[in-house]
Coordinates of C-alpha atoms (C1' of nucleotides) in Angstrom, one line a residue:
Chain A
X272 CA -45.3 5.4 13.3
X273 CA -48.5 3.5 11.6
X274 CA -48.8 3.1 8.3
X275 CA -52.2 5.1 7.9
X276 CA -50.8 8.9 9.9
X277 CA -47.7 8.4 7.8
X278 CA -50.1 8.2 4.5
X279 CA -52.0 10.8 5.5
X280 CA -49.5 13.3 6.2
X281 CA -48.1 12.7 2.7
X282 CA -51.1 13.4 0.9
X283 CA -51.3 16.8 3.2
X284 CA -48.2 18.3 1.9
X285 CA -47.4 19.9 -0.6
X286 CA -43.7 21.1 -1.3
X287 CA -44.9 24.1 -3.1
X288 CA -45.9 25.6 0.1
X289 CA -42.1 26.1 1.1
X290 CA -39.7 28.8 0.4
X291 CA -37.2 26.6 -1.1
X292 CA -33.5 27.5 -2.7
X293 CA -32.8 26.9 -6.9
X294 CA -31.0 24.1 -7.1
X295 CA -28.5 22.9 -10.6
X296 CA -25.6 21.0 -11.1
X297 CA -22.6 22.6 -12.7
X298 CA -19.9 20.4 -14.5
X299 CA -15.7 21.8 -15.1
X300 CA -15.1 19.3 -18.1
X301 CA -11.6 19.0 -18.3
X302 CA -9.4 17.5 -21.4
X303 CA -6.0 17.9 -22.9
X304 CA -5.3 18.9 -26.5
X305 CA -1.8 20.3 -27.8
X306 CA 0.1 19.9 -24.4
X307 CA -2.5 22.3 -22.5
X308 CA -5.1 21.1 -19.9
X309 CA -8.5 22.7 -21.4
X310 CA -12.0 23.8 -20.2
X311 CA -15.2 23.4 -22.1
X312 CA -17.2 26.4 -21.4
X313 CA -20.5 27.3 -22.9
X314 CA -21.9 31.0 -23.6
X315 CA -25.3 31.8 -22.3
X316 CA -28.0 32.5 -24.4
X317 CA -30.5 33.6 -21.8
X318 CA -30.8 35.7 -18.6
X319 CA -29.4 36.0 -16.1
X320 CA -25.5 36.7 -17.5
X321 CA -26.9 36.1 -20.8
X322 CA -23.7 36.0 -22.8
X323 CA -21.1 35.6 -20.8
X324 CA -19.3 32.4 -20.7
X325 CA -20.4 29.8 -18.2
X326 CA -19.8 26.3 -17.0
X327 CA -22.2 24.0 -18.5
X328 CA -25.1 23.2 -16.4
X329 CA -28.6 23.5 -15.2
X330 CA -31.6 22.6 -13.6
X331 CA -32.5 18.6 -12.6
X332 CA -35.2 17.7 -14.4
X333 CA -37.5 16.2 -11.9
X334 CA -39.6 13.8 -15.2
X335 CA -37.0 12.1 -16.5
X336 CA -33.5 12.1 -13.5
X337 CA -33.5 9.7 -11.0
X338 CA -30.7 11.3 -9.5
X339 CA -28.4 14.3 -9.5
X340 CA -25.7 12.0 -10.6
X341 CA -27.4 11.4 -14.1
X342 CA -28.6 15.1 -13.7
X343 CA -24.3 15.9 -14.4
X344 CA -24.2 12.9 -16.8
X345 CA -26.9 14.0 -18.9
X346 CA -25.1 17.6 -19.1
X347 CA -21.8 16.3 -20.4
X348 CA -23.4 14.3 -22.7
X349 CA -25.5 16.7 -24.4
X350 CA -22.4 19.3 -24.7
X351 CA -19.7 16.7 -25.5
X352 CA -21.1 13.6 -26.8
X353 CA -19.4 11.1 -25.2
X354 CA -20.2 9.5 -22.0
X355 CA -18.6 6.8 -19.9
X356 CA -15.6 9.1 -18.8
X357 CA -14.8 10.3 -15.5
X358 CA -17.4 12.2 -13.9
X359 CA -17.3 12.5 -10.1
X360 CA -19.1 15.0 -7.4
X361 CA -16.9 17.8 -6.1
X362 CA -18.5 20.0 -4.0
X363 CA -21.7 21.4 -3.3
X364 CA -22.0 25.9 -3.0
X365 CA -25.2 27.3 -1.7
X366 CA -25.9 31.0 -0.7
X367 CA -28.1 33.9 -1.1
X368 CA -26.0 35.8 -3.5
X369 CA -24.5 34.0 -6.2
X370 CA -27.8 34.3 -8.1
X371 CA -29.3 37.2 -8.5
X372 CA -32.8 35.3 -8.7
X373 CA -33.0 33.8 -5.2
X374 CA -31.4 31.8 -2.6
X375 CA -29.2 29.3 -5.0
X376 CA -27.4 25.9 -4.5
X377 CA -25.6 24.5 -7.4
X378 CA -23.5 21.2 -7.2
X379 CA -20.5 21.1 -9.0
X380 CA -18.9 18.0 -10.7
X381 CA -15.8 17.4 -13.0
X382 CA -15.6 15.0 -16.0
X383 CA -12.6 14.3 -17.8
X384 CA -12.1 13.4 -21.1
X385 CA -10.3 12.6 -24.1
X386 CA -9.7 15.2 -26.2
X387 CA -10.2 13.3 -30.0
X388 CA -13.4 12.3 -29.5
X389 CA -15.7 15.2 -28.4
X390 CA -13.8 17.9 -30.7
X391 CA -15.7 17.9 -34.0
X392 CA -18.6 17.2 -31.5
X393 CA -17.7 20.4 -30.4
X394 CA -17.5 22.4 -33.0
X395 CA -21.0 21.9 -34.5
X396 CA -22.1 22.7 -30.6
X397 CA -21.7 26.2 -31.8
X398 CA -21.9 28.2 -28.5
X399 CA -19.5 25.5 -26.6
X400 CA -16.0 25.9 -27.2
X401 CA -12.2 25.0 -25.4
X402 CA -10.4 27.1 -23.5
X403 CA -6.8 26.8 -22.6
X404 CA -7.2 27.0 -19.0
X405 CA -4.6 29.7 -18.3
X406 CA -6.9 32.1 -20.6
X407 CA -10.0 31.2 -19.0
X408 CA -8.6 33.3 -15.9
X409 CA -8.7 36.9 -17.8
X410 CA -12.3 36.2 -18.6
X411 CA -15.4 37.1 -16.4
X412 CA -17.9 34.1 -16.0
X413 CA -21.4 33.9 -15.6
X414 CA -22.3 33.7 -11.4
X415 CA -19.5 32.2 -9.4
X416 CA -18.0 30.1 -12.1
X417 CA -14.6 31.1 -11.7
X418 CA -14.7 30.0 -8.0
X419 CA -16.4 27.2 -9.1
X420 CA -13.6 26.0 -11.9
X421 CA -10.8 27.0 -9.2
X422 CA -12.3 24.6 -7.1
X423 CA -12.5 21.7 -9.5
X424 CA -8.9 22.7 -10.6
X425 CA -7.7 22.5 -6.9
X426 CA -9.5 18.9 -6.5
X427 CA -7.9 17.8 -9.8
X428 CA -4.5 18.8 -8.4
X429 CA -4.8 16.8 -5.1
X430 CA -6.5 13.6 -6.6
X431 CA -4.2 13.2 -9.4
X432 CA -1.3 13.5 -6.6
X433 CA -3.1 9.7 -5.2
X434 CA -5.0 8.4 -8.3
X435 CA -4.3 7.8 -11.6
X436 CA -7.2 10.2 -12.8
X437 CA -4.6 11.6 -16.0
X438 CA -5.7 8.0 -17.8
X439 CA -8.6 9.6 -18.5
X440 CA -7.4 12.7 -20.4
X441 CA -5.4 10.0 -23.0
X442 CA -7.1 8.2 -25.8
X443 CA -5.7 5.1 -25.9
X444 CA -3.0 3.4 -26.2
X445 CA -0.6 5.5 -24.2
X446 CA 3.1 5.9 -23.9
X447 CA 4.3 6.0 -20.1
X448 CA 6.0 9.4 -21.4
X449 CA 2.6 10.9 -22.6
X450 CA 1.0 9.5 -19.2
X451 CA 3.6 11.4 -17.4
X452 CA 3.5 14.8 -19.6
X453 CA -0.5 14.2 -18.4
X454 CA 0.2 14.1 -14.6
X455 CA 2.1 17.0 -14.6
X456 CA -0.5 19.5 -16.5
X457 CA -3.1 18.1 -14.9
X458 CA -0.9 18.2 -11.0
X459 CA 1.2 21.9 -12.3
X460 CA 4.5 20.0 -11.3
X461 CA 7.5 18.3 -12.6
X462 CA 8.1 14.7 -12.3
X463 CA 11.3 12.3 -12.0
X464 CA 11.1 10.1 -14.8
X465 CA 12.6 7.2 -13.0
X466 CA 10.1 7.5 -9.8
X467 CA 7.6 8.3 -11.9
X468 CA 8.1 4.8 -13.6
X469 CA 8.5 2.8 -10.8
X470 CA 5.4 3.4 -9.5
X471 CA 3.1 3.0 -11.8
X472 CA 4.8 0.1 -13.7
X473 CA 5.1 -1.4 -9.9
X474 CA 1.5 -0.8 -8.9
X475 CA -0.1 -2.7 -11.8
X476 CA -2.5 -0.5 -13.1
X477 CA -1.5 -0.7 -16.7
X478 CA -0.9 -3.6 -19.2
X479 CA 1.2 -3.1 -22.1
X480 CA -0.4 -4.0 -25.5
X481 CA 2.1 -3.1 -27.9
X482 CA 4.9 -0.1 -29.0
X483 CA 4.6 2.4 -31.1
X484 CA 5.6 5.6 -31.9
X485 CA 3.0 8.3 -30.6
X486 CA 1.9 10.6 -32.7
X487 CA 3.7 12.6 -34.3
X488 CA 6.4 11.9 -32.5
X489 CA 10.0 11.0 -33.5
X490 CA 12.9 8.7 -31.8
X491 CA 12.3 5.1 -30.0
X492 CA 9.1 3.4 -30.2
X493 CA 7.8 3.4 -26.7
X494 CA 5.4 0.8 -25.2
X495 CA 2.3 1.6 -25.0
X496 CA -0.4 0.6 -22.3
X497 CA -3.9 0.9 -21.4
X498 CA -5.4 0.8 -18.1
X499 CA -5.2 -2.8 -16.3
X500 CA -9.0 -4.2 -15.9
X501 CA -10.7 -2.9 -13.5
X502 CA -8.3 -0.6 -12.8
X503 CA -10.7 2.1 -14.2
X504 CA -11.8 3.7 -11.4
X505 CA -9.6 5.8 -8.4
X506 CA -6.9 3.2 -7.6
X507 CA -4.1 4.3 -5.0
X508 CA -1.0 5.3 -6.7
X509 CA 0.8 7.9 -4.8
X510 CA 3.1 9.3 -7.6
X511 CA 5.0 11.3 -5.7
X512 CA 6.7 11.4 -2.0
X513 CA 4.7 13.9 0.0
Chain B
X430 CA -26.9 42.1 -21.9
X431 CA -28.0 45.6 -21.3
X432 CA -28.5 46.6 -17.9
X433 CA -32.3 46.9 -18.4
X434 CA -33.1 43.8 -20.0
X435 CA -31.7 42.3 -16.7
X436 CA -33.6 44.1 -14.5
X437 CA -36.7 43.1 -16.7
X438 CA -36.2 39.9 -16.9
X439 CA -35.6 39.7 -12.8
X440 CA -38.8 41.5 -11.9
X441 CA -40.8 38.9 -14.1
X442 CA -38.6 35.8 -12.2
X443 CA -40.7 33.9 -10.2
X444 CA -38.9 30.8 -8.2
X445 CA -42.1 29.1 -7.7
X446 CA -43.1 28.5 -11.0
X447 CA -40.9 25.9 -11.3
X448 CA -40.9 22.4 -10.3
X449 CA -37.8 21.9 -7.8
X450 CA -36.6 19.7 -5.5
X451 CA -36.7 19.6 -1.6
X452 CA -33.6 20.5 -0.2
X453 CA -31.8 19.6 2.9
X454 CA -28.4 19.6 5.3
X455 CA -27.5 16.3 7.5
X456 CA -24.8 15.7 9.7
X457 CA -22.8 12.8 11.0
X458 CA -21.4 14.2 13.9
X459 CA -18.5 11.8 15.2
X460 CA -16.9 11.7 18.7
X461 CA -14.7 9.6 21.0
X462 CA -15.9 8.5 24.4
X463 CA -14.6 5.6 26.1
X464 CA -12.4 4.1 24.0
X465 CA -15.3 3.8 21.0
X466 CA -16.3 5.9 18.3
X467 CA -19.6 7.3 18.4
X468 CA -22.2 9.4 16.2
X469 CA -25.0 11.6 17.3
X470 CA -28.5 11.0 15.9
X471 CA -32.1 12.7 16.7
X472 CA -35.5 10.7 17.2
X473 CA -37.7 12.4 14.6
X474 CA -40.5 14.2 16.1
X475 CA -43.0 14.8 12.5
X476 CA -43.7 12.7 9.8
X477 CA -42.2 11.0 7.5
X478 CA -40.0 8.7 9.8
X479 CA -41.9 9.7 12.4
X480 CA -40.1 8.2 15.9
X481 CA -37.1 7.0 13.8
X482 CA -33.5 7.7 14.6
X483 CA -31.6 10.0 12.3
X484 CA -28.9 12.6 11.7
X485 CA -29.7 16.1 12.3
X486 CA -30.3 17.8 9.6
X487 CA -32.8 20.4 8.2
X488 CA -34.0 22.9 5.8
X489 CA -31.7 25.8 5.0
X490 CA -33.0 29.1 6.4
X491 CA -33.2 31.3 3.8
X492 CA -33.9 34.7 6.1
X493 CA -31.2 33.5 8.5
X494 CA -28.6 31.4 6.5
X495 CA -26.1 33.1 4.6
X496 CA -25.0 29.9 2.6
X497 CA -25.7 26.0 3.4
X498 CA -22.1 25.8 5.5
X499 CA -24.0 28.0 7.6
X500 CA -27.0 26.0 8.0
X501 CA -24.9 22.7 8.8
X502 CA -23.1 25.2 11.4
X503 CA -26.3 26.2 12.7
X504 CA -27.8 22.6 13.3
X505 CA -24.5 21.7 14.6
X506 CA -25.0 24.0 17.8
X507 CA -28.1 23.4 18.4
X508 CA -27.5 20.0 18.9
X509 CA -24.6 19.9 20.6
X510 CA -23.8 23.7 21.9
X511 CA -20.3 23.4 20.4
X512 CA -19.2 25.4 17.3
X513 CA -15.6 25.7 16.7
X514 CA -14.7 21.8 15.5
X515 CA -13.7 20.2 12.3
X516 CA -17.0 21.1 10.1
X517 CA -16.9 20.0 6.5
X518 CA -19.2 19.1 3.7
X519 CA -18.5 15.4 2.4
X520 CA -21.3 14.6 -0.4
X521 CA -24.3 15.6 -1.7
X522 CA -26.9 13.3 -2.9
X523 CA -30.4 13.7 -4.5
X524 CA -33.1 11.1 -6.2
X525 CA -36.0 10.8 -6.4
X526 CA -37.0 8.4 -3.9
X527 CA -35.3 9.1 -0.9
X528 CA -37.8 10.7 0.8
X529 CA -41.6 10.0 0.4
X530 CA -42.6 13.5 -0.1
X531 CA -40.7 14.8 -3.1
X532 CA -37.5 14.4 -5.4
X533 CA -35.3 15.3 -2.5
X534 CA -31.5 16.8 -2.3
X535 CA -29.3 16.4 0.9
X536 CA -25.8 17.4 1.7
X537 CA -24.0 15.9 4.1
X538 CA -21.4 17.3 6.4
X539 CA -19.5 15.4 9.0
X540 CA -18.1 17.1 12.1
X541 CA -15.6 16.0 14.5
X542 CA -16.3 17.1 18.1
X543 CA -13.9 16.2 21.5
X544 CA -17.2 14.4 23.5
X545 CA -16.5 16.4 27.3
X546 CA -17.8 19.6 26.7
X547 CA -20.7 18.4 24.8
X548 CA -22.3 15.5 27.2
X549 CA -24.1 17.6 29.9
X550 CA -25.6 20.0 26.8
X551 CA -26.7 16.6 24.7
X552 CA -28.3 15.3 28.0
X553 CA -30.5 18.2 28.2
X554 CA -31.8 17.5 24.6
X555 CA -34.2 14.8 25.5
X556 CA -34.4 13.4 22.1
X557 CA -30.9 13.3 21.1
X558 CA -28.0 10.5 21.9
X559 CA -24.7 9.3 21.6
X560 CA -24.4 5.9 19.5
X561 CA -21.9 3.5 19.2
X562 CA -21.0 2.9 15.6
X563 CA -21.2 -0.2 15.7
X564 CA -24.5 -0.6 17.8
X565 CA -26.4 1.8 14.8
X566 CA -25.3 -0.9 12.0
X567 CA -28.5 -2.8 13.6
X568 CA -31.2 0.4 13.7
X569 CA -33.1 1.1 10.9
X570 CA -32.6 4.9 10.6
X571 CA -35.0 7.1 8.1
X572 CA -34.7 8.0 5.1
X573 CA -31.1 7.0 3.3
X574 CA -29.1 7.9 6.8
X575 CA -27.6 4.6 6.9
X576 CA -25.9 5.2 3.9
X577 CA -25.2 8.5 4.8
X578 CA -23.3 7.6 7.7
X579 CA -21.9 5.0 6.4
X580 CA -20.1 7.5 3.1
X581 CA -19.1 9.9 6.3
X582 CA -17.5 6.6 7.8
X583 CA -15.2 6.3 4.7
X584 CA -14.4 9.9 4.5
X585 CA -13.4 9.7 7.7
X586 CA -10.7 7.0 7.2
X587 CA -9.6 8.0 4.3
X588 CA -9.0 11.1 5.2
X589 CA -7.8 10.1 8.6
X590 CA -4.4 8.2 6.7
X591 CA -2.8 11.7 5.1
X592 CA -4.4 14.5 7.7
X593 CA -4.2 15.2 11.3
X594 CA -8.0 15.1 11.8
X595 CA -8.5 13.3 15.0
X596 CA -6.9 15.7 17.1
X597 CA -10.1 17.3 16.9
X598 CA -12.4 14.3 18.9
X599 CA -9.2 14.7 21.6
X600 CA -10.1 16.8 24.7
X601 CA -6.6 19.2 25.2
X602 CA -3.9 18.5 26.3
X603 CA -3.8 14.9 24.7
X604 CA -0.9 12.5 24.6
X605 CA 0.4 11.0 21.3
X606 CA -0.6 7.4 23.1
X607 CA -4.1 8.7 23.2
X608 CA -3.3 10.6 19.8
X609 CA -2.7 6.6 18.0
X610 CA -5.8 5.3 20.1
X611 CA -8.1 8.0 18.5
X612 CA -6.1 7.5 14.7
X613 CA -6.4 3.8 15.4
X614 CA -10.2 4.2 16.1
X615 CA -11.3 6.6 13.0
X616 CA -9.1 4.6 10.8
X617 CA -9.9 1.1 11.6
X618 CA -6.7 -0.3 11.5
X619 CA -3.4 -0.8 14.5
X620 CA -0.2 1.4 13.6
X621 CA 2.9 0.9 14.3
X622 CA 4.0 2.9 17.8
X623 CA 7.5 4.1 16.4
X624 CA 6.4 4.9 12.8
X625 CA 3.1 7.0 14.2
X626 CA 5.7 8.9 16.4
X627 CA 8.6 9.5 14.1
X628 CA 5.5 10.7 11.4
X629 CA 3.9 13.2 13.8
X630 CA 6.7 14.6 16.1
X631 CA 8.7 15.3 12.5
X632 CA 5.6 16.5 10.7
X633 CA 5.6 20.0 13.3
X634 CA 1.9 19.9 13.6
X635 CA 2.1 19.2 17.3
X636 CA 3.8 22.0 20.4
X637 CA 4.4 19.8 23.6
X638 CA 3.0 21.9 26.5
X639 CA 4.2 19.6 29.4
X640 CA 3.6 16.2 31.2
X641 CA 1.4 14.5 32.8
X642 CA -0.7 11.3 33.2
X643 CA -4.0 11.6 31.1
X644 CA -7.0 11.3 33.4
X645 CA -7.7 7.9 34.9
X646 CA -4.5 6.2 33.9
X647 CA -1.2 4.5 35.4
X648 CA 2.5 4.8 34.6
X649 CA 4.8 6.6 33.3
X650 CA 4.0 10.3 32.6
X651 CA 3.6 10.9 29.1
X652 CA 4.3 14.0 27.7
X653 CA 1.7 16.3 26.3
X654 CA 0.3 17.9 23.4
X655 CA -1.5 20.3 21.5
X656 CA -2.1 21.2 18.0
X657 CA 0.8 23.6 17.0
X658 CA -0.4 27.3 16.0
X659 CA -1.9 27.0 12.3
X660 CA -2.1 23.5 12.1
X661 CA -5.8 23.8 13.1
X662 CA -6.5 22.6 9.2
X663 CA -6.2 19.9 7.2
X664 CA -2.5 19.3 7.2
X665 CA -1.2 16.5 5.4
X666 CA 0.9 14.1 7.6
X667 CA 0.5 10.7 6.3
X668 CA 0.2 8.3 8.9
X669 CA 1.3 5.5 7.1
X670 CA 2.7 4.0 4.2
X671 CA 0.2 3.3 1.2
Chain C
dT1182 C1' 10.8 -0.5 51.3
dG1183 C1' 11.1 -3.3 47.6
dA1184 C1' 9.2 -6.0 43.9
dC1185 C1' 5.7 -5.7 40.2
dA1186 C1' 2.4 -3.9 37.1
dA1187 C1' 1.5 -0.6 33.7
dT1188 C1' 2.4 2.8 30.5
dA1189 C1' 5.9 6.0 27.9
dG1190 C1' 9.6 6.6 25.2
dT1191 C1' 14.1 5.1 22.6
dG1192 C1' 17.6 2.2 20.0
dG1193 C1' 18.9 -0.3 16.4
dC1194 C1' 18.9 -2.5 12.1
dG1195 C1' 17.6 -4.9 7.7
dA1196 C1' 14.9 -4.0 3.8
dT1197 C1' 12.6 -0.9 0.8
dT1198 C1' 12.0 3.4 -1.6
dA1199 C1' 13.0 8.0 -3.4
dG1200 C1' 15.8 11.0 -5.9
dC1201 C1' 19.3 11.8 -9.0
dC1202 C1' 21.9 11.5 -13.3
dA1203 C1' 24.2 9.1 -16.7
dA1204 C1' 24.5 5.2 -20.0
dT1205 C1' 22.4 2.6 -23.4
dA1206 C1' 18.8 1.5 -27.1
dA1207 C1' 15.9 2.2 -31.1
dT1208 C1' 14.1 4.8 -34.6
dA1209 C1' 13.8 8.7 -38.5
dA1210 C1' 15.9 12.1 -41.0
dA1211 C1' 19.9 14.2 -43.1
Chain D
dT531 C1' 26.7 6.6 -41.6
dT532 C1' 26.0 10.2 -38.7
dT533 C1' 22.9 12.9 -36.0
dA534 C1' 18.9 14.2 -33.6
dT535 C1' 15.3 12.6 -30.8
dT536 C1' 12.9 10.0 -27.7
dA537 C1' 12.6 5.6 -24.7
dT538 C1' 14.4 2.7 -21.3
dT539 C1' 17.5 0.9 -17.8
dG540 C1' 21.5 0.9 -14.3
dG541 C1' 23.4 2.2 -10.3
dC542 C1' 24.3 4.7 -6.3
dT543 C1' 23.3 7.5 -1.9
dA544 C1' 20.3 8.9 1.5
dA545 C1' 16.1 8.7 3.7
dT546 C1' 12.3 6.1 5.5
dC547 C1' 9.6 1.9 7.0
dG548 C1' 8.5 -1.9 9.7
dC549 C1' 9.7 -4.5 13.4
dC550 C1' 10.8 -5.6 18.1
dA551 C1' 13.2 -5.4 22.1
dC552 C1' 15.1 -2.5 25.7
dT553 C1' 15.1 1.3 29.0
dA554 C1' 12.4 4.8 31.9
dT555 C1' 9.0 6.6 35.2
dT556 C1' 5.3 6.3 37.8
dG557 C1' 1.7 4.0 41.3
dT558 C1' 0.4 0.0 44.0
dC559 C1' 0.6 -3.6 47.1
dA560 C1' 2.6 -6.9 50.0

DNA sequence: TGACAATAGTGGCGATTAGCCAATAATAAA
DNA sequence: TTTATTATTGGCTAATCGCCACTATTGTCA
């Protein structure tokens, strides 16, 4: 390849010429509040589906993203307020008719996030709003979203089986009992306390910085943790035995 | 949102008024031959990257292509003539300076394909070739390939340690000897001959259909194997302990 | 025909881990 | 002081892991 074909082939093309797919991002925010794993859904103020409820997303904007990944960062920001949680990819859908406009690709992510922080946030985001997960599944959506949000349910299920994604849904400091009450919403399963214990006091992922009494709560203090450094991102810790 | 109002608003819809991205599928297609792992890759033929390797890949077909699982399916057999295998999306990833010509979107699928019925077909297709893994770590490949390959590569082992994915880079009947060989390979890492066996002939995933000595070997007869009915999928047999 | 080389498959065992349930500990409220 | 409530630990059985050596079955070659 020389240098001076491979210019002028660039300034020959122009990608307007194509018949090209839309292309968004789509993010299931996920947090916990009151003992129920919850959904921040948006209603839609425009065509198409224009007032049904919706995952929020949209459209990369090609100025000011310099990747998709901020593209989903910038979304959650703008509808929650709070950044730095955990947002990861989990799967890309593309096909003719999920949008009645055209040929349309949408990448979906999931974020989650502590629920203290975003909720007044929330509320003065007047079309956003919480849903108890278990409600969300009488409700139509706008396009494929319910396929979309089973799918980011099912991932959240099989990760958290491996990770210790839950940390993320707790503000911090935690009690090892509100860590497990996490694992099980977020995995739909019940945990042995004593296994549950040994594992994640054993795989040294949390450091204890005090006791207390959560919340509201009554009886013994518990300790209280926080995730270990460095130990914010997807570490191993298979909670349960196949 | 009256019925009319939607039909209005989806005559006026234009999809090229708007400034999207370029959009595209590649594929790291994986096999076994010889005892070495090996992935696929296509000398471009146009500009940009003009006479570099790469993985195959393309535009979605938006007459022919029902969705973008499709399209990967589609470039899939026509590089190799094989449909059928382990086919599934891994990541997608979009910036805006992956590829010279626009803000550009690919996702990337890996496949797993058994390498004998495949060879003859991939000789006939002058421009595409079996590599060594190891021997691509030195070519420059266009566009962001290398790291393409290189996040199929980790999926790959990850996913190899709790699923029964290499049975599908194994010509039928294999043994579980060459079973370990082809674990050993897309994981990276020796395992334990009686641990591998107890996992795998308790997990049920595998129906012995006889003995034999796998082609061009000595010694004992080993008895042989092939992927129990319904086990075709992802099942979870973890190979080995965290 | 009888070693020997090569590969397959099994036995056995100490150490670790999972699963289960009950006992003990610390606090607030009555 | 008693009781309710939640946290934490102890202890036991059964299953599993990791390790390594031993036995089994074939082809080959003197």
């Amino acid at each position: 390849m020389t240098q001076s074909s491979e210019q002028a082939f660039l300034k020959s093309y122009n990608p307007k010429e194509y018949d090209t797919p839309i292309y968004s991002v789509d993010i299931a925010i996920f947090t916990l509040d009151q003992g129920r794993l919850k959904v921040l859904l948006v209603e839609r103020g425009e065509h198409p589906f224009k007032g049904f409820w919706a995952l929020p997303g949209g459209f990369v904007d090609l100025k000011k993203d310099p990747d998709i990944h901020t593209t989903a960062r910038r979304k959650l920001v703008s509808k929650t307020g709070v950044d730095a949680p955990l947002l990861e990819q989990v799967s890309t859908i593309g096909n003719a008719h999920r949008d009645p406009r055209h040929w349309s690709i949408t990448t979906l992510y999931m974020a989650l996030i502590p629920y203290a922080p975003t909720a007044e946030f929330i509320e003065a985001v007047n079309e956003a709003r919480w849903f108890p997960i278990e409600e969300i599944e009488q409700l139509q959506l706008a396009f494929d979203h319910s396929e979309l949000l089973e799918l980011a349910r099912e991932r959240l299920k099989n990760k958290t089986a491996y990770t210790v994604l839950p940390i993320h849904v707790l503000k911090r400091p935690f009690s090892l009992t509100q860590l497990q009450k996490a694992f099980e919403l977020l995995m739909d399963t019940a945990l042995e306390k004593k296994s549950f214990r040994r594992r994640l006091l054993n795989a040294d992922v949390l450091k204890e910085v005090g006791e207390g009494i959560p919340e509201g709560g009554k009886g013994r203090p518990a300790a209280l943790y926080e995730p270990a450094d460095g130990s914010e991102s997807h570490l191993f810790v298979r909670v349960f035995g196949d």
